[in-house]
Coordinates of C-alpha atoms in Angstrom, one line a residue:
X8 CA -9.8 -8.3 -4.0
X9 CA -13.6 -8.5 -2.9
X10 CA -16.5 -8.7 -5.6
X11 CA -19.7 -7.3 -3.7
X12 CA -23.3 -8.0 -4.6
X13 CA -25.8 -5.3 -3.1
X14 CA -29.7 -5.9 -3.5
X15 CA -30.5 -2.2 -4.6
X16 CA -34.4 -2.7 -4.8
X17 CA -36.7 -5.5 -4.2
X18 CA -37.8 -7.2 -0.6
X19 CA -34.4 -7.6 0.2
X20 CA -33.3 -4.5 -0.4
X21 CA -30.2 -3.4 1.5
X22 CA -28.7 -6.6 1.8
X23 CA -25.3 -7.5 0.4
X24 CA -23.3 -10.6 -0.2
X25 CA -19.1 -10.4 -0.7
X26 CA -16.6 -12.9 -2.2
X27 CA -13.0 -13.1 -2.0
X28 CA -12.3 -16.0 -3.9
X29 CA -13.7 -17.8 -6.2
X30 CA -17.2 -19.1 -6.0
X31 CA -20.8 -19.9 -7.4
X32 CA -23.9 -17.9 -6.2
X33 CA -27.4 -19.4 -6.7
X34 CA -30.4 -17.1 -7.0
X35 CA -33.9 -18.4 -7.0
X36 CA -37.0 -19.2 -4.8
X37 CA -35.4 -22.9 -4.0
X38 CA -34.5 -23.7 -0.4
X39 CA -31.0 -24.8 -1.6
X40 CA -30.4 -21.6 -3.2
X41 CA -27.7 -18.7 -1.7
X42 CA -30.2 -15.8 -1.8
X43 CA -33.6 -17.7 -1.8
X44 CA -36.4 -15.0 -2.8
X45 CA -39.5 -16.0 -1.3
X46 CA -42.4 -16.6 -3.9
X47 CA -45.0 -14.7 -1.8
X48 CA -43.1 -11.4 -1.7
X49 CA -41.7 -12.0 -5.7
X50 CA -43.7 -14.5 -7.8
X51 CA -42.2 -13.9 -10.6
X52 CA -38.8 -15.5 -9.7
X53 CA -38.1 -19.2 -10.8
X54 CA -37.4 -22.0 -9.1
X55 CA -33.6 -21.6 -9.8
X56 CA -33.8 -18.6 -11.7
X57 CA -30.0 -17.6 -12.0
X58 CA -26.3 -18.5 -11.2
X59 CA -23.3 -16.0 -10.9
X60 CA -20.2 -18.0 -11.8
X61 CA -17.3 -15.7 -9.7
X62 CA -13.8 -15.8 -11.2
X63 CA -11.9 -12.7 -9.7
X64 CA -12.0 -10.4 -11.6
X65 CA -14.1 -11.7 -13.6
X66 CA -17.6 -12.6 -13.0
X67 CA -20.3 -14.6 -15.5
X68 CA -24.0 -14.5 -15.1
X69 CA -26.2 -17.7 -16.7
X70 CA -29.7 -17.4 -16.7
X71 CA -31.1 -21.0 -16.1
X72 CA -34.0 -20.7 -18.3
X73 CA -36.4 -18.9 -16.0
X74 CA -39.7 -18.0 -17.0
X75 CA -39.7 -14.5 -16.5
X76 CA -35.7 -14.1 -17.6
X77 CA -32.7 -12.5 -16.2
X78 CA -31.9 -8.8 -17.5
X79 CA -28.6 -6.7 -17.2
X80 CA -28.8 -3.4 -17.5
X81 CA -32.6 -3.5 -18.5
X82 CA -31.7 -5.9 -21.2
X83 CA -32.5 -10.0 -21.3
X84 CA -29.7 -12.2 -21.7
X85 CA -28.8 -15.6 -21.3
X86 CA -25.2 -15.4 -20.3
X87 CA -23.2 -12.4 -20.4
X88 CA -19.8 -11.6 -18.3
X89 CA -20.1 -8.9 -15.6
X90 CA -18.5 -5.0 -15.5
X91 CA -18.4 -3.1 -12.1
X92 CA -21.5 -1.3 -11.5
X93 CA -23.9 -3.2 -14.1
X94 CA -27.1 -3.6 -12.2
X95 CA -29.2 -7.7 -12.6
X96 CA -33.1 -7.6 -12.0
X97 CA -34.7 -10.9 -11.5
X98 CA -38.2 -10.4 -10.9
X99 CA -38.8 -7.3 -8.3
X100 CA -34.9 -7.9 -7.2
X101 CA -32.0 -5.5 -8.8
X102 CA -28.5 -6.8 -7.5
X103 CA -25.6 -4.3 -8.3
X104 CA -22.5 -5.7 -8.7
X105 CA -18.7 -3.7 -7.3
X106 CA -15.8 -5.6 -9.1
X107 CA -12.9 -3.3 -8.2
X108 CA -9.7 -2.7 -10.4
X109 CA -7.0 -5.4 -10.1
X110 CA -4.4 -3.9 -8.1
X111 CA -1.9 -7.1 -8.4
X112 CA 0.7 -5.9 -5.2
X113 CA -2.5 -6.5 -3.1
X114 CA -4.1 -9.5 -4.5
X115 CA -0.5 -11.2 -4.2
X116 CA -1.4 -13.2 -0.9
X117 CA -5.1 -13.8 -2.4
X118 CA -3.6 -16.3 -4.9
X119 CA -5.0 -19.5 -3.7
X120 CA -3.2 -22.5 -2.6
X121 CA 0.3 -22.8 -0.8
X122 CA 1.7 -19.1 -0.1
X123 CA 5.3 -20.5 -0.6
X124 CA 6.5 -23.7 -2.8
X125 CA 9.1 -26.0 -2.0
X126 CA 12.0 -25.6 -4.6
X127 CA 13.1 -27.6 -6.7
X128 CA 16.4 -27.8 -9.1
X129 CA 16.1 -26.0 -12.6
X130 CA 18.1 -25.2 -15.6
X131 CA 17.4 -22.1 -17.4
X132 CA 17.5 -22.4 -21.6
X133 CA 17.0 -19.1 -22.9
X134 CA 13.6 -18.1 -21.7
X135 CA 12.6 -21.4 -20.3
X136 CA 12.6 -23.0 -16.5
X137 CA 12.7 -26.9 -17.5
X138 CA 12.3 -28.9 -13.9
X139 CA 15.1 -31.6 -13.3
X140 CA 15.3 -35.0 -11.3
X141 CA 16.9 -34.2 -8.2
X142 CA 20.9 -35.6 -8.3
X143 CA 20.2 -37.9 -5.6
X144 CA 17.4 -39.7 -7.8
X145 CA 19.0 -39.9 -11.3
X146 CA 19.4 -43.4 -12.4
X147 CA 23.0 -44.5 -14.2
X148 CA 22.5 -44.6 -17.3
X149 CA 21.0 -48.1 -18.3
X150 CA 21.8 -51.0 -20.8
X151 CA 18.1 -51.2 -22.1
X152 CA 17.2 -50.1 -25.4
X153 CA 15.1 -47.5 -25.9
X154 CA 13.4 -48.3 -29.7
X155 CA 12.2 -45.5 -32.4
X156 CA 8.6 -46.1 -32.6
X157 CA 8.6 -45.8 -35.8
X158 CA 12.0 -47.9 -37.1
X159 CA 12.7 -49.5 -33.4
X160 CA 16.1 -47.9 -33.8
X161 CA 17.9 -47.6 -30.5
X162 CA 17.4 -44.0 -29.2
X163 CA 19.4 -45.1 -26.0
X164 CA 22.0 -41.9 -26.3
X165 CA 19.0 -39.3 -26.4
X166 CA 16.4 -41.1 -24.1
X167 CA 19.0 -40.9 -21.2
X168 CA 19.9 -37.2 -21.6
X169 CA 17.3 -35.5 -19.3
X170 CA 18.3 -38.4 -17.0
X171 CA 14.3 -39.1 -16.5
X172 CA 14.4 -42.6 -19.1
X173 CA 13.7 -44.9 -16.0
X174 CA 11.2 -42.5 -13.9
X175 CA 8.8 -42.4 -17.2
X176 CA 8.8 -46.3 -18.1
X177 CA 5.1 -45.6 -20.6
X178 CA 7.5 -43.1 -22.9
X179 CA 7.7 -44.0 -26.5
X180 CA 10.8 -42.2 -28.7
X181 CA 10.5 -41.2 -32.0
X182 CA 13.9 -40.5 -34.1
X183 CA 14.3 -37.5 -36.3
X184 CA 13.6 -39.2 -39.4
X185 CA 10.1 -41.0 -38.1
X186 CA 9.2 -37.6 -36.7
X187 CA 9.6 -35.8 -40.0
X188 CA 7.5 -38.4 -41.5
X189 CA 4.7 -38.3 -38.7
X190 CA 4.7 -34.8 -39.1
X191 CA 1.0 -33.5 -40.1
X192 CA 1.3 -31.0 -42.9
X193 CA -2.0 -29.4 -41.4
X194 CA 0.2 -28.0 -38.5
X195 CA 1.3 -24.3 -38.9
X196 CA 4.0 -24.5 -36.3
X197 CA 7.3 -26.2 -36.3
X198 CA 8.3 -26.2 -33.1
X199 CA 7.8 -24.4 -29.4
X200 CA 10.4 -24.2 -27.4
X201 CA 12.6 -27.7 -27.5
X202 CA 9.7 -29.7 -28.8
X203 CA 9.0 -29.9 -32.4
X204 CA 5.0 -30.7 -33.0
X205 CA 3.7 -33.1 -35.0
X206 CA 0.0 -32.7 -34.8
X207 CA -2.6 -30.7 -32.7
X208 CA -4.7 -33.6 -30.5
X209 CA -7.1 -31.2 -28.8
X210 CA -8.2 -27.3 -28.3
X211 CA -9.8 -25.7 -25.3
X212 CA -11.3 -22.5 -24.2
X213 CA -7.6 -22.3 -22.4
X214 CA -5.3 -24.1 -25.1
X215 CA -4.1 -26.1 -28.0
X216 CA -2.6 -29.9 -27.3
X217 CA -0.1 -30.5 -29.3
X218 CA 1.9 -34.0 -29.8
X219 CA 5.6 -33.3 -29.9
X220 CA 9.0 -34.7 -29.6
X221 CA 11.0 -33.2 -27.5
X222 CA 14.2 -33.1 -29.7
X223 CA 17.0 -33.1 -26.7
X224 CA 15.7 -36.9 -26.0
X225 CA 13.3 -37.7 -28.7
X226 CA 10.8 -38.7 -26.0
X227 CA 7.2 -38.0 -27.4
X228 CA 5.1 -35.6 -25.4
X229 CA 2.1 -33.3 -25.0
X230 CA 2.3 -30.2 -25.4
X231 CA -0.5 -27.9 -23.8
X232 CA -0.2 -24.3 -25.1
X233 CA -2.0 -21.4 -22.7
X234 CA -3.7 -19.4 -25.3
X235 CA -3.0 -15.6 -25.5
X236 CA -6.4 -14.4 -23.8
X237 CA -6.1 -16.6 -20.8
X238 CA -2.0 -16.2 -20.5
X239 CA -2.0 -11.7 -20.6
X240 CA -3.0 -11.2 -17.3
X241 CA 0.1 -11.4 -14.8
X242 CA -2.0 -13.0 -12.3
X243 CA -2.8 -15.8 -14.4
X244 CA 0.8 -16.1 -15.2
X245 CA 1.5 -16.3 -11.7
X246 CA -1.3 -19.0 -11.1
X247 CA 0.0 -20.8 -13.4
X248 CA 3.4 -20.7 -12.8
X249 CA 2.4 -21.7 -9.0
X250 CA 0.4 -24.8 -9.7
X251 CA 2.9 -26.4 -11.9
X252 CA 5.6 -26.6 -9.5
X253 CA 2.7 -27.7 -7.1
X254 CA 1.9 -30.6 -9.5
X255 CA 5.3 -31.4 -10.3
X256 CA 6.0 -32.7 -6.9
X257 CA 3.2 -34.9 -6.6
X258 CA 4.8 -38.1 -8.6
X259 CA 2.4 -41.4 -8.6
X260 CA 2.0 -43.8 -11.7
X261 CA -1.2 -42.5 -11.8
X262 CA -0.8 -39.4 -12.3
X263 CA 0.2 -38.3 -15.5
X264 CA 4.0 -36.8 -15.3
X265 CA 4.4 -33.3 -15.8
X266 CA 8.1 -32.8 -17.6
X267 CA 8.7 -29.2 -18.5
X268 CA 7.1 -25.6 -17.9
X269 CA 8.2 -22.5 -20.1
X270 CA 7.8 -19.6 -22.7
X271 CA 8.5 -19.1 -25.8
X272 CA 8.6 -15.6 -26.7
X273 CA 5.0 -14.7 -26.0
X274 CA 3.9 -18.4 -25.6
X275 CA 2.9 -19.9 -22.5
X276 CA 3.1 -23.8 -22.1
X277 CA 3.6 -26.6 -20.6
X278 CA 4.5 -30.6 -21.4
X279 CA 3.6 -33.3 -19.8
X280 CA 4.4 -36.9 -20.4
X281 CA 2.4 -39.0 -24.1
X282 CA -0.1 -41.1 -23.6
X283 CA -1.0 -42.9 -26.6
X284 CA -4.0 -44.9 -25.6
X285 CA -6.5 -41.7 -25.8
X286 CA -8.5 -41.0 -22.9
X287 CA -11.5 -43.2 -21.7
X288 CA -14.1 -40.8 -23.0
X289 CA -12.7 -42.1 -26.4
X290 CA -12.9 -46.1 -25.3
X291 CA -17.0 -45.4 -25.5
X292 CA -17.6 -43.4 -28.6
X293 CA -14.9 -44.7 -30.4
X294 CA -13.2 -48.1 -29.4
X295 CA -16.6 -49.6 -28.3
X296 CA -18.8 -47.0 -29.7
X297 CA -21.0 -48.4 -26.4
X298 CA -20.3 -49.5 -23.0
X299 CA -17.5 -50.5 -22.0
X300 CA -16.3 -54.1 -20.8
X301 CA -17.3 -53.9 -17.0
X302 CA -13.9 -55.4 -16.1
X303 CA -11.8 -53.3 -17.8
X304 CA -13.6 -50.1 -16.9
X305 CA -13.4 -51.3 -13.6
X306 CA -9.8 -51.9 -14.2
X307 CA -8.8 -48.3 -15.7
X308 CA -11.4 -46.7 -12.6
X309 CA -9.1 -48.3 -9.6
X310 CA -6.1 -47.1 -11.3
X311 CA -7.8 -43.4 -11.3
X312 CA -8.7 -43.7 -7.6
X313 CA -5.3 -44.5 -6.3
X314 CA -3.9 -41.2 -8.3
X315 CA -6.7 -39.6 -6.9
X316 CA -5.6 -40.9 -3.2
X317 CA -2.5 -39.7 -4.1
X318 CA -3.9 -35.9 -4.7
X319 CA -5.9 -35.9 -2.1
X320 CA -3.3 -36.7 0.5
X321 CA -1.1 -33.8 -0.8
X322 CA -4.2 -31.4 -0.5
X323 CA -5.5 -31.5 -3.7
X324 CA -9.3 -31.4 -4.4
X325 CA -9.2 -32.1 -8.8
X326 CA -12.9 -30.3 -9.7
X327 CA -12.7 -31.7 -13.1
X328 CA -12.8 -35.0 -12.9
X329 CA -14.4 -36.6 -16.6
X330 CA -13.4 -38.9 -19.0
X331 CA -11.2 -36.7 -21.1
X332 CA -9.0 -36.4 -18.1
X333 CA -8.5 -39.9 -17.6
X334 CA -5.8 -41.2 -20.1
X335 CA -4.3 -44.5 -20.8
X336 CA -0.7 -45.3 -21.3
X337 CA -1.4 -47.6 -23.8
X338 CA -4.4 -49.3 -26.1
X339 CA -6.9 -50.6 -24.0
X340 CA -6.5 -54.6 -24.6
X341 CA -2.2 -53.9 -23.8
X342 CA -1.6 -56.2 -20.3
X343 CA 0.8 -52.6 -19.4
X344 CA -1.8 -50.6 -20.2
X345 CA -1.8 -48.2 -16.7
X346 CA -5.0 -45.4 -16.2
X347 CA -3.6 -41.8 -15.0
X348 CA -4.8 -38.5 -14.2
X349 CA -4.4 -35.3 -16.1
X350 CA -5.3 -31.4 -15.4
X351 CA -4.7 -31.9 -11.1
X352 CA -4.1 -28.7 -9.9
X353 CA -4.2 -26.8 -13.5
X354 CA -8.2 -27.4 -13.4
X355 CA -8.5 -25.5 -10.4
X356 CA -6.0 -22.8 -10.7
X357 CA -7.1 -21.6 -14.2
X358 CA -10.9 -22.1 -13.1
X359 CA -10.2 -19.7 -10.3
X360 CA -7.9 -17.3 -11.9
X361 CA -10.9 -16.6 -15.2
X362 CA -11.9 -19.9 -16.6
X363 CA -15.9 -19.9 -15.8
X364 CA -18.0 -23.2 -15.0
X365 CA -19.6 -22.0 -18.8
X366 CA -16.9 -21.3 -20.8
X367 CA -17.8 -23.6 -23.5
X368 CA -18.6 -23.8 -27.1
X369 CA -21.3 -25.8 -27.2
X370 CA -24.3 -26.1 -25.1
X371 CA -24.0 -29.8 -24.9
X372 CA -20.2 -29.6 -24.4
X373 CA -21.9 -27.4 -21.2
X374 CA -24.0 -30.2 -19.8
X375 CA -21.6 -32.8 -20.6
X376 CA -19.1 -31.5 -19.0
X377 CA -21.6 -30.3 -15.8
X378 CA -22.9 -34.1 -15.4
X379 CA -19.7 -35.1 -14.0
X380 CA -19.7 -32.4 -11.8
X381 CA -21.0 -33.3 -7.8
X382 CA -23.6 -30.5 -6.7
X383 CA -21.8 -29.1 -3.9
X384 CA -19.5 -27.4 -6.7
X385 CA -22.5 -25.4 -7.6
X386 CA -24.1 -25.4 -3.8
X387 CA -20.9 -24.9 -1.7
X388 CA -17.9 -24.2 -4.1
X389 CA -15.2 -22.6 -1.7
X390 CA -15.7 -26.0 0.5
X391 CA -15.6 -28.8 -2.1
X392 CA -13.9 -31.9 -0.8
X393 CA -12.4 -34.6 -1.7
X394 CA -16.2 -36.4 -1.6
X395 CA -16.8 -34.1 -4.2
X396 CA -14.1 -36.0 -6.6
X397 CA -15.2 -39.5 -6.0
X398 CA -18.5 -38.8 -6.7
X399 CA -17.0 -37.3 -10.4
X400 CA -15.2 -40.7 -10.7
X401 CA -18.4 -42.7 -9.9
X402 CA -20.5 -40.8 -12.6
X403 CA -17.3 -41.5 -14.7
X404 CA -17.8 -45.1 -13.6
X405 CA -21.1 -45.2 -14.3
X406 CA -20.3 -43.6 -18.2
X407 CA -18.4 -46.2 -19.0
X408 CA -20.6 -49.0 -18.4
X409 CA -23.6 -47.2 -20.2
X410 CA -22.9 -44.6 -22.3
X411 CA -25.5 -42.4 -19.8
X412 CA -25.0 -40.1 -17.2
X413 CA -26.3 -41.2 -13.7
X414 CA -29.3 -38.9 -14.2
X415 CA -31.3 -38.1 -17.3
X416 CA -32.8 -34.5 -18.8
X417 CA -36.6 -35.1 -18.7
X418 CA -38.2 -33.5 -21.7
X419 CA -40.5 -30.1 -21.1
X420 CA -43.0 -28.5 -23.1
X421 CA -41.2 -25.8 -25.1
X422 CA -42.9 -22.0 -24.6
X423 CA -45.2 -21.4 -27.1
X424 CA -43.8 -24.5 -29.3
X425 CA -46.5 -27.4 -30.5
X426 CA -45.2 -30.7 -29.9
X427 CA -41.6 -29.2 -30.0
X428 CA -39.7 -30.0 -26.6
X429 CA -36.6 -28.9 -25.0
X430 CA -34.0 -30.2 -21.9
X431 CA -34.0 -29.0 -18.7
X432 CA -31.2 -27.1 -17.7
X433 CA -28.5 -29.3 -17.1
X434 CA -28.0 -27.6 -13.4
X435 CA -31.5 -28.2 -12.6
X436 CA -31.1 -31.7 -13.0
X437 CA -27.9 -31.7 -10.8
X438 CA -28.9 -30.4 -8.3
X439 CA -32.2 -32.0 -7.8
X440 CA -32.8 -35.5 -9.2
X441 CA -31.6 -38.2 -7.7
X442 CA -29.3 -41.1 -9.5
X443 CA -30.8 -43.4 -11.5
X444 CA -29.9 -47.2 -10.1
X445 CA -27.4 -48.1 -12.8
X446 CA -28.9 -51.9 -13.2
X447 CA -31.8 -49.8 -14.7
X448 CA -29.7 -49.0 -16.9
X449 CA -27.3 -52.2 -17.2
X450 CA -28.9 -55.4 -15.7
X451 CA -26.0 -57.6 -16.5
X452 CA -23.5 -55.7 -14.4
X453 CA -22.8 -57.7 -11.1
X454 CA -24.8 -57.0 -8.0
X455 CA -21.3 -56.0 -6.3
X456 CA -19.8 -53.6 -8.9
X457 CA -23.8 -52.0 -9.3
X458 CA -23.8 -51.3 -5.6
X459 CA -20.2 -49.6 -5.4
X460 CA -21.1 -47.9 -8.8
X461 CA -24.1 -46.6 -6.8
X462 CA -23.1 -45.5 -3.6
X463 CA -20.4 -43.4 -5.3
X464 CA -23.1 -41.1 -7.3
X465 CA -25.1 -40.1 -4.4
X466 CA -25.7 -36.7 -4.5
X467 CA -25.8 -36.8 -0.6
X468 CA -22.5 -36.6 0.6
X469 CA -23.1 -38.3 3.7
X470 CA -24.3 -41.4 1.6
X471 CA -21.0 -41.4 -0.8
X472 CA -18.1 -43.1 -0.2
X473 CA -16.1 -40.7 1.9
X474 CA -12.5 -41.1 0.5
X475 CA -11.4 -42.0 -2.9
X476 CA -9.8 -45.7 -1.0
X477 CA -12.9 -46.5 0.1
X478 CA -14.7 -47.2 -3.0
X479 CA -10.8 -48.3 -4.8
X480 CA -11.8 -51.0 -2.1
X481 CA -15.5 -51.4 -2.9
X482 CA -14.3 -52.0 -6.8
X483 CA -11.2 -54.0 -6.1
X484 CA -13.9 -56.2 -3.8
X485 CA -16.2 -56.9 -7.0
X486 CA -13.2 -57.4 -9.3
X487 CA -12.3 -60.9 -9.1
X488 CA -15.8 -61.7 -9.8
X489 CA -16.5 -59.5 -13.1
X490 CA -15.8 -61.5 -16.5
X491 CA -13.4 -60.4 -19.1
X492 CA -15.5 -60.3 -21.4

C-alpha cells in the first residue's frame, strides 16, 4: 500500500510526497528536514516544527513543540494518529493525507524482509508451532545433572526432553514443587500454552513478560505475550509470525535464544530463553544505583557487539538497541556471567507493521528511549545501517559509565511561565547537538576506553566506527588496561 502526502495550500502547494514502507517525515524550516519550508515565504513555521511517524496503515503526527502549533482538522494537538483525508496546517502549509484501505492479498509482497524463509522442523501441539533442533544437531542425552533451582534436585529426565539441554548451557530448572512455591499470587493467569507463569517481569505498549516454566522440561523461560490490539490485525500476525522464524535461525551466545512461537486460543506469544541477571539498564539504577564499574561495562558492551556482528552479517539492522535489551545470563559479579541481545528482528517488524517511534506512556519513557536512538532513524529511516546500531551501543556505553546520555536537554524559558522552565524536545536535541566528550562527564575513565566511547556516539556517520567489530576491537584494545574495580 502507498500513504500520500499532498500540500493542498501554502507555497508549496501542489507538491506531494509517497511512502511505501515504513518511514519518518520531518517538517520544518531546518536544512535537514524532508520538506523544509522556507522562513521567508512561511514565518510562522518552526525550526523543526513537526514529525509524521509512518506505520502502514497507520500513521502518527507529533508536534515538536513549535511556536505557532500543529493543527488537524483546524484543531491543535500535540500527537494524534492519522485517518485518510484528515487535512495538517503548519503555518500557511495544509498537507492532506490518502491512507487507503488495507487490502491484505496486495500488501502480501510489501511485508518487509525476506519474501520466503528457510524451513525449519516443527511439531504441531494443538494450536501451537513449537521450533525443534534439527536431528542432525541433537546431543545424546548427557550424564550431567541438571539441579532444581530451588531444591537442586536433579531435573535430568525433563531438561533433556526438548533435546535443547546442551545448546542453552545459562538455563536454570525449576521442579513442580519450587514452581508452585515461586508462584506470585498477584498473577491472574496459570498458564499459556505449555508454560505455567510465575510472575509478570515487564509490560509494553506491545506486551506482557511473563517468567514461566515450561512444564514439558521445567526449563525457566520468558514469556512475551502480543497484546490483543497489536496481535488483531492479520498482517501483524503475519509479521510476526515471519520474524520469528527469521530470528530463530540466527543462533550466537549473544543473542538471546528464541525457544518457542505459538497461540493459545486468542493469545499470541512467544518464549525465549531466562535470563536471570536483569538487563544492564537495571545494573545502574538498581545494582550500582550509579555508574557502573568501567571494566565490567566494558566487559558486558563487547559481548553485545559480537551478537550484534552476528545480526548484522545475517542482514539485520536491530533499531532498538538500549539497555533494557541487553540482558545478562547471570548476576553481574558471576565469572559465567555472558551479555546477550534481545528484541532482533521483533523491534523492527512490530515498529513497522503499527508500533510508532511514540507509543509510550510516559514522556520521559519517550526521550529515554529516543536518546539511544542514532539520528539517521529520524533523518533517513528506510536506509538505517548497521552504523546506526553501534552508535545505539556507544550511547549505551556511555550510560553505563555515567548514568547520562551523551547529550543533555538544555533548559528554555517556558511561554508565558516566570522562572518556570521546560526541556527541549528530546528530537531537537538528537538531531542537532553534538556529544558531550564523556571525560566531561567521567575524568577517571581511561584515555583509551574515553576515545572508543567517543568515536562510537558521533552523530556523523562518517566519524563512527563503521561496523560493530571495529569498536568490539577499539574496547577489547582498552580492556586489559581498565581496573576491576
Amino acid at each position: 500500500m502507498i500513504v500520500r502526502l499532498e500540500v493542498v495550500e501554502g507555497p508549496e502547494a501542489g507538491r506531494f510526497f509517497e511512502f511505501k514502507e515504513a518511514d519518518s517525515f520531518l517538517v520544518g524550516r531546518s536544512p535537514k528536514a524532508h520538506f523544509v519550508l522556507e522562513p521567508k515565504a512561511d514565518r510562522q513555521i518552526s525550526r523543526h516544527h513537526f514529525l509524521l511517524d509512518i506505520r502502514p496503515p497507520r500513521c502518527l503526527i507529533q508536534d515538536l513543540d513549535s511556536k505557532n502549533g500543529t493543527f488537524v482538522n483546524h484543531r491543535r494537538i500535540r500527537r494524534q494518529h492519522l485517518e485518510d483525508l484528515d487535512e495538517i496546517r503548519a503555518g500557511q502549509t495544509v498537507l492532506r493525507i490518502r491512507i487507503p484501505d488495507w487490502d491484505d492479498e496486495k500488501a502480501e509482497d510489501e511485508i518487509p524482509g525476506p519474501k520466503s524463509l528457510p524451513q525449519y522442523p516443527h511439531v504441531s501441539v494443538r494450536n501451537r508451532e513449537v521450533p525443534q533442533p534439527r536431528l542432525d544437531t541433537i546431543a545424546p542425552p548427557s550424564d550431567r545433572s541438571f539441579p532444581c533451582d530451588g531444591c537442586e534436585r536433579d531435573l535430568r529426565r525433563w531438561a533433556q526432553e526438548d533435546g535443547w539441554a546442551e545448546e542453552l548451557p545459562d538455563a536454570r530448572y525449576l521442579c513442580p514443587t519450587c514452581s508452585a512455591a515461586q508462584r506470585s499470587a498477584n498473577v491472574t493467569r496459570e498458564t499459556i500454552g505449555n508454560y505455567r507463569i510465575l510472575r509478570e517481569i515487564g509490560r509494553g505498549g506491545m506486551g506482557v513478560v511473563y517468567k514461566a516454566v515450561h512444564e514439558p522440561t521445567r526449563r525457566l523461560c520468558a514469556v512475551k505475550e502480543i497484546l490483543p490490539d497489536a496481535a488483531v490485525d492479520e498482517k501483524n500476525l503475519k509479521l510476526f509470525d515471519r520474524e520469528i522464524g527469521v530470528q530463530s535461525l540466527v543462533i550466537h551466545p549473544n543473542l538471546a535464544r528464541i525457544l518457542e512461537r505459538g497461540r493459545d486460543g486468542d493469545r499470541l506469544f512467544f518464549s525465549v530463553e531466562y535470563l536471570e541477571g536483569g538487563d544492564a539498564h537495571d545494573l545502574v539504577t538498581e545494582v550500582f544505583r550509579g555508574p557502573v564499574n568501567p571494566r565490567l561495562a566494558t566487559i558486558i558492551t563487547c559481548d553485545i557487539l559480537r551478537g550484534l556482528q552476528a545480526l548484522h552479517n545475517h542482514g539485520f539492522v536491530h533499531r532498538d538497541l538500549k539497555p533494557r535489551n541487553l540482558l545478562l545470563s547471570r548476576a553481574h559479579d558471576d565469572p559465567v556471567m555472558s551479555a546477550k541481545i534481545t528484541d532482533y528482528g521483533l523491534a523492527k517488524s512490530f515498529e513497522e507493521a503499527g508500533n510508532s517511534l511514540f507509543d509510550f506512556t510516559r514522556v520521559g519513557e519517550v526521550a529515554g528511549s529516543m536518546m539511544f536512538m542514532a539520528p539517521e532513524q529520524i533523518l533517513d529511516y528506510r536506509f538505517v545501517k548497521p552504523p546506526a546500531d553501534v552508535y545505539s551501543v556507544g550511547v549505551s556505553l556511555y550510560f553505563l559509565l555515567t548514568r547520562k546520555f551523551s547529550v543533555d536537554f538544555p533548559k528554555t524559558p517556558s511561554p508565558g511561565g516566570k522562572g518556570r522552565e521546560q526541556s527541549r524536545h528530546p528530537i531537537h536535541v538528537m538531531i542537532e547537538d553534538p556529544p558531550i566528550p564523556i571525560l566531561e562527564r567521567r575524568s577517571d575513565l581511561l584515555p583509551e576506553l574515553a576515545k572508543a566511547v567517543d568515536t562510537a556516539v558521533q552523530k556523523d556517520v562518517d566519524l563512527r566506527f563503521a561496523t560493530a567489530d571495529q569498536f568490539l576491537r577499539a574496547l577489547e584494545a582498552a580492556l586489559p588496561g581498565i581496573p576491576s574495580v
